[in-house]
C-alpha cells in the first residue's frame, strides 16, 4: 500500500448539501471527468494534463435523480458511437441549451420531475447499429463522453433511465412490470455480449431482486431474488456472461448469465463475517475480484475458483468505492475516513 499526501487540485463539483455519489474518468481525444451528485445532475468536466479540472462543467444534465444509485456508463463502439454523434448534431440548440453552463442546483427542484420522456423516440436504429459494430478482443481506450450512454435511477427511483451523454437527452425508461414492486433501483451495470450485439442492463433492487433487461426493447428478460436485503453493488465481467452481486447482508453471489436461454445461474455464494458491501470490482483478466466492506475491509477473491484469497485492512471507517487500474496492477480504495489507499495486489502470473 502507498501513502500519498500531495494534493494536485481541488474543485467543488456539486453543492455541499448534495454530496457526490459517483465519479468516472473517460479518456480518448481528451480526458473528462463525469460526476454524479445528489442534486439531480450529472456533470462533465475537462481534465488538463496537469490534473486540473475546468472551472465550469462542459455539460450539465439535469436528471432529476436524488437517490443513491450510482450511474453506469456504456461506451458504444464503431457505427453505434457514430450514430450517437449524428443524433447530437441533428439536435436543435433549444434542445441542448439546458445542458450548457447551467446554474447552481436549486434545492427547490427536488419536487419537480425532469421533462417528460414520451418523446424519447425509437431506439431501433441504435439497436441495429450496435448489432453491426465490430467487436475486438484487443483492449481499446474508451471514447469521449460525447459518445456514451449513462444509466441512472430516475426521479421515480423504481424506474431506470438511459440518457445520451452528448445530447443530454433521455433515451429509454425501464419500468417494472405491472403489479411487481421491487422498490428502488439500488445498483446498475450496462453490458453487452459479443454474440448478441445488443445492450443489456443488470439492475439490483431494494427488495434483493436482480434483473436483466434488454435496453433497446425495454424488455425484462430475467428476474431472480438473490438477497433478503437491498442490493448494494453489482459487477459484470468483460464477457458479459458472468458477474458478482452483494447487498446489505453478508452474502456475495457469483452468477452466470445465458441470455439466449434467458437463464440466470447462481454459481457460488461466499459469506463474509460482517454485513454490508458498498462496491465490487472485477479485474480485467477475470482472475480476481474485490469487495468493499462497510467494516472498512477489502476482501480479495479468486474470480474463477470463487474462493477467498486475502483481507486488506487500512481504513478506519466503512469503504465506499473500489477500482482496479487499467493494467490490473493496482487496487484503489476509498473510505468514509476521507482516505484513498493504493494497493499492490496479486499479479496475473502469481494466481
XYZ file of C-alpha atoms in Angstrom:
351
model
C 0.000 0.000 0.000
C 1.244 3.510 -0.786
C 0.735 6.739 1.161
C 0.341 9.930 -0.870
C -0.021 13.345 0.777
C 0.459 15.684 -2.196
C -2.732 17.385 -3.355
C -2.785 18.198 -7.074
C -6.050 20.076 -7.399
C -9.360 20.683 -5.660
C -12.689 21.771 -7.090
C -16.231 21.757 -5.713
C -18.239 19.793 -8.256
C -21.668 19.798 -6.618
C -23.413 21.734 -3.892
C -22.281 20.998 -0.329
C -25.710 19.782 0.742
C -25.875 17.336 -2.171
C -22.598 15.475 -1.999
C -21.125 13.280 -4.743
C -22.485 9.807 -5.479
C -20.118 8.722 -8.265
C -17.090 9.798 -10.308
C -15.774 8.298 -13.531
C -12.954 9.284 -15.880
C -13.499 8.984 -19.615
C -10.465 9.408 -21.877
C -9.748 9.411 -25.597
C -9.063 12.622 -27.526
C -9.148 14.395 -24.172
C -9.719 13.453 -20.580
C -13.022 14.258 -18.964
C -14.480 13.527 -15.557
C -18.133 12.658 -15.047
C -19.595 13.461 -11.650
C -22.974 12.455 -10.251
C -24.359 14.394 -7.304
C -27.489 14.034 -5.221
C -28.584 17.395 -6.611
C -30.267 15.796 -9.626
C -27.408 16.454 -12.038
C -24.603 14.674 -13.891
C -21.738 16.953 -14.904
C -18.896 16.562 -17.367
C -15.574 18.307 -16.597
C -12.466 18.815 -18.688
C -9.257 17.483 -17.114
C -5.968 19.166 -18.053
C -2.656 17.347 -18.468
C -1.693 18.634 -15.002
C -4.824 17.116 -13.466
C -6.735 20.385 -13.021
C -10.475 20.499 -13.668
C -12.218 23.139 -15.740
C -13.798 25.994 -13.761
C -17.209 25.366 -15.293
C -18.551 21.998 -16.460
C -18.504 21.201 -20.156
C -22.006 19.857 -19.784
C -24.726 19.554 -17.134
C -27.506 17.001 -17.495
C -30.479 17.612 -15.231
C -31.677 14.076 -14.494
C -33.950 14.886 -11.569
C -32.481 11.899 -9.728
C -31.908 12.382 -5.989
C -31.190 8.831 -4.823
C -28.053 6.829 -4.006
C -27.943 4.585 -7.097
C -24.620 5.178 -8.855
C -24.623 5.894 -12.569
C -23.350 3.277 -15.025
C -21.552 4.332 -18.226
C -21.567 2.426 -21.519
C -19.282 3.372 -24.429
C -20.631 2.139 -27.802
C -18.037 1.361 -30.455
C -17.965 1.673 -34.244
C -21.239 2.578 -36.025
C -23.188 2.760 -32.773
C -20.947 5.531 -31.493
C -21.156 7.364 -34.809
C -24.948 7.242 -34.619
C -24.981 8.857 -31.190
C -22.770 11.659 -32.500
C -25.059 12.080 -35.518
C -28.094 12.368 -33.254
C -26.353 15.127 -31.317
C -25.559 17.119 -34.468
C -29.204 16.920 -35.533
C -30.465 18.220 -32.176
C -31.645 21.817 -32.192
C -29.896 24.413 -29.991
C -33.064 24.723 -27.916
C -32.945 21.006 -27.155
C -29.406 21.281 -25.802
C -29.479 24.709 -24.192
C -30.338 23.363 -20.761
C -27.053 21.429 -20.706
C -24.691 24.365 -21.152
C -23.399 26.372 -18.196
C -26.380 25.508 -16.040
C -26.968 27.476 -12.883
C -26.118 26.058 -9.494
C -28.600 23.400 -8.381
C -31.637 24.675 -6.565
C -32.899 22.545 -3.669
C -36.445 23.644 -4.503
C -36.291 21.482 -7.624
C -36.495 18.322 -5.559
C -40.231 18.025 -6.134
C -40.027 18.681 -9.859
C -39.616 15.774 -12.237
C -37.441 16.172 -15.367
C -39.035 16.722 -18.721
C -41.475 14.035 -19.809
C -39.953 11.177 -21.745
C -42.857 10.413 -24.021
C -40.859 11.819 -26.957
C -37.779 9.674 -26.436
C -38.233 8.128 -29.832
C -37.479 4.667 -31.134
C -34.045 3.228 -30.355
C -34.324 0.562 -33.049
C -31.820 2.374 -35.281
C -29.262 2.461 -32.491
C -30.031 -1.200 -31.815
C -29.328 -2.038 -35.475
C -26.129 -0.016 -35.497
C -24.931 -1.688 -32.328
C -25.526 -5.074 -33.909
C -23.302 -4.125 -36.838
C -20.469 -2.795 -34.675
C -17.197 -4.666 -34.751
C -16.069 -6.310 -31.536
C -12.320 -6.629 -30.990
C -10.731 -8.675 -28.220
C -7.878 -6.181 -28.038
C -8.004 -3.551 -25.325
C -9.096 -0.184 -26.690
C -9.286 3.155 -24.958
C -12.859 4.246 -24.407
C -14.245 7.131 -26.398
C -15.160 10.534 -25.116
C -18.265 11.081 -23.063
C -19.842 12.622 -26.168
C -20.413 9.076 -27.447
C -21.707 7.406 -24.325
C -24.874 6.236 -22.640
C -25.493 6.592 -18.934
C -27.935 4.594 -16.828
C -29.317 6.098 -13.656
C -32.282 5.608 -11.340
C -34.809 8.232 -12.307
C -36.857 10.845 -10.493
C -39.005 7.822 -9.667
C -36.228 5.641 -8.200
C -38.082 2.456 -9.177
C -37.524 3.345 -12.860
C -34.155 3.060 -14.609
C -33.426 5.754 -17.194
C -30.931 5.657 -20.083
C -29.520 9.011 -21.233
C -27.408 10.128 -24.201
C -24.464 11.996 -22.688
C -23.797 14.044 -25.822
C -27.271 15.482 -26.251
C -28.222 15.315 -22.601
C -31.463 13.714 -23.773
C -33.244 10.704 -22.244
C -33.496 7.652 -24.497
C -35.305 4.959 -22.547
C -37.132 4.185 -19.320
C -37.260 0.680 -17.862
C -40.431 0.369 -15.792
C -41.020 -2.594 -13.525
C -43.810 -4.871 -14.811
C -47.321 -4.012 -13.727
C -48.100 -5.424 -10.317
C -44.408 -6.003 -9.479
C -42.923 -3.893 -6.714
C -39.187 -4.428 -6.316
C -38.703 -0.991 -4.800
C -35.913 1.398 -5.747
C -33.087 0.710 -8.203
C -30.084 0.371 -5.894
C -27.314 -0.662 -8.321
C -26.952 -0.927 -12.096
C -24.465 -2.098 -14.715
C -24.684 -1.806 -18.525
C -23.122 -4.591 -20.577
C -23.216 -6.435 -23.880
C -22.336 -9.899 -25.156
C -20.475 -10.294 -28.429
C -22.822 -12.958 -29.778
C -25.934 -10.897 -29.031
C -24.855 -7.422 -30.239
C -27.262 -5.506 -28.087
C -27.238 -3.600 -24.820
C -28.373 -5.028 -21.501
C -28.920 -3.573 -18.055
C -28.313 -5.526 -14.867
C -30.333 -3.928 -12.063
C -30.278 -4.686 -8.346
C -33.425 -3.649 -6.495
C -34.356 -2.677 -2.975
C -36.092 -5.995 -2.247
C -32.976 -8.031 -3.123
C -34.103 -8.928 -6.637
C -31.617 -8.852 -9.553
C -32.953 -8.406 -13.101
C -31.557 -8.391 -16.638
C -33.198 -6.091 -19.201
C -32.870 -5.717 -22.962
C -32.432 -1.946 -23.012
C -33.481 -1.110 -26.559
C -36.514 -3.378 -26.484
C -37.435 -2.287 -22.915
C -37.921 -5.978 -22.241
C -37.379 -7.721 -18.899
C -35.517 -10.950 -19.665
C -34.614 -12.429 -16.284
C -35.571 -11.675 -12.689
C -34.261 -13.567 -9.665
C -34.326 -12.837 -5.948
C -30.804 -13.309 -4.573
C -30.813 -11.334 -1.327
C -33.073 -10.644 1.628
C -31.627 -7.143 1.905
C -31.292 -4.334 -0.678
C -28.714 -4.975 -3.405
C -25.841 -2.529 -2.912
C -23.267 -3.479 -5.568
C -23.049 -5.257 -8.937
C -20.207 -6.101 -11.299
C -20.268 -7.792 -14.728
C -17.142 -9.346 -16.228
C -15.682 -8.424 -19.614
C -17.527 -11.226 -21.424
C -20.933 -10.131 -20.139
C -21.599 -13.748 -19.219
C -20.911 -13.629 -15.504
C -20.685 -11.341 -12.531
C -20.914 -10.662 -8.814
C -23.607 -9.108 -6.648
C -23.670 -8.134 -2.984
C -26.107 -6.483 -0.618
C -26.634 -5.131 2.861
C -26.374 -8.727 4.121
C -23.171 -10.803 4.412
C -23.554 -12.804 1.189
C -21.584 -12.391 -2.053
C -23.169 -14.198 -5.008
C -21.251 -15.311 -8.111
C -23.516 -15.870 -11.115
C -23.544 -16.642 -14.819
C -25.951 -15.297 -17.442
C -27.118 -17.222 -20.515
C -29.094 -14.624 -22.427
C -30.248 -16.795 -25.392
C -31.730 -19.260 -22.906
C -32.756 -16.435 -20.549
C -31.145 -18.248 -17.642
C -29.530 -16.716 -14.580
C -27.480 -19.342 -12.714
C -26.083 -18.939 -9.214
C -22.559 -20.385 -9.313
C -21.478 -19.858 -5.707
C -22.333 -17.975 -2.538
C -19.487 -16.609 -0.421
C -20.183 -15.414 3.096
C -18.215 -12.692 4.882
C -18.113 -12.087 8.625
C -19.638 -8.596 8.621
C -22.754 -7.388 6.845
C -22.759 -4.729 4.160
C -20.770 -4.340 0.924
C -20.597 -0.962 -0.784
C -18.804 -1.827 -4.028
C -17.422 -4.673 -6.144
C -14.812 -4.664 -8.902
C -13.581 -7.457 -11.197
C -10.044 -7.280 -12.549
C -9.734 -7.114 -16.333
C -8.061 -10.529 -16.607
C -11.060 -12.044 -14.767
C -8.839 -13.733 -12.199
C -9.607 -11.536 -9.201
C -12.484 -9.619 -7.755
C -12.622 -7.473 -4.626
C -15.371 -6.226 -2.325
C -15.557 -3.003 -0.298
C -16.971 -3.735 3.136
C -18.888 -1.452 5.439
C -16.451 -2.708 8.112
C -13.566 -0.978 6.306
C -12.034 -4.212 4.970
C -11.208 -5.125 1.383
C -11.753 -8.800 0.637
C -9.995 -10.258 -2.395
C -11.308 -13.413 -4.083
C -10.296 -15.669 -6.957
C -12.956 -14.988 -9.577
C -12.913 -18.321 -11.424
C -12.320 -20.562 -8.393
C -14.658 -18.445 -6.225
C -12.513 -18.661 -3.113
C -11.170 -16.095 -0.653
C -7.532 -15.029 -1.088
C -6.863 -12.104 1.236
C -8.309 -9.458 3.553
C -6.756 -5.983 3.311
C -7.201 -3.524 6.154
C -6.093 0.081 6.440
C -9.195 2.250 6.608
C -10.761 3.174 9.936
C -14.305 3.571 8.603
C -16.513 1.886 6.048
C -15.376 1.651 2.433
C -17.305 3.464 -0.281
C -15.597 2.514 -3.571
C -13.044 0.189 -5.184
C -11.381 0.102 -8.602
C -8.559 -1.749 -10.360
C -6.285 0.295 -12.591
C -6.344 -0.304 -16.350
C -3.431 -2.779 -16.206
C -4.754 -4.589 -13.154
C -1.599 -3.949 -11.141
C -3.096 -1.673 -8.513
C -6.285 -1.577 -6.489
C -7.640 1.755 -5.238
C -9.957 2.013 -2.235
C -11.903 4.976 -0.858
C -13.422 5.252 2.591
C -15.584 7.392 4.845
C -12.409 8.118 6.813
C -11.544 10.574 3.982
C -8.566 8.493 2.819
C -7.786 6.864 -0.510
C -5.420 3.875 -0.453
C -3.435 2.382 -3.338
C -2.725 -1.348 -3.063
C -0.453 -3.743 -4.909
C -2.383 -6.981 -5.371
C -1.705 -10.440 -6.791
C -0.123 -10.265 -10.232
C -1.546 -12.370 -13.051
C 1.333 -14.849 -13.042
C 1.030 -15.457 -9.299
C -2.513 -16.840 -9.150
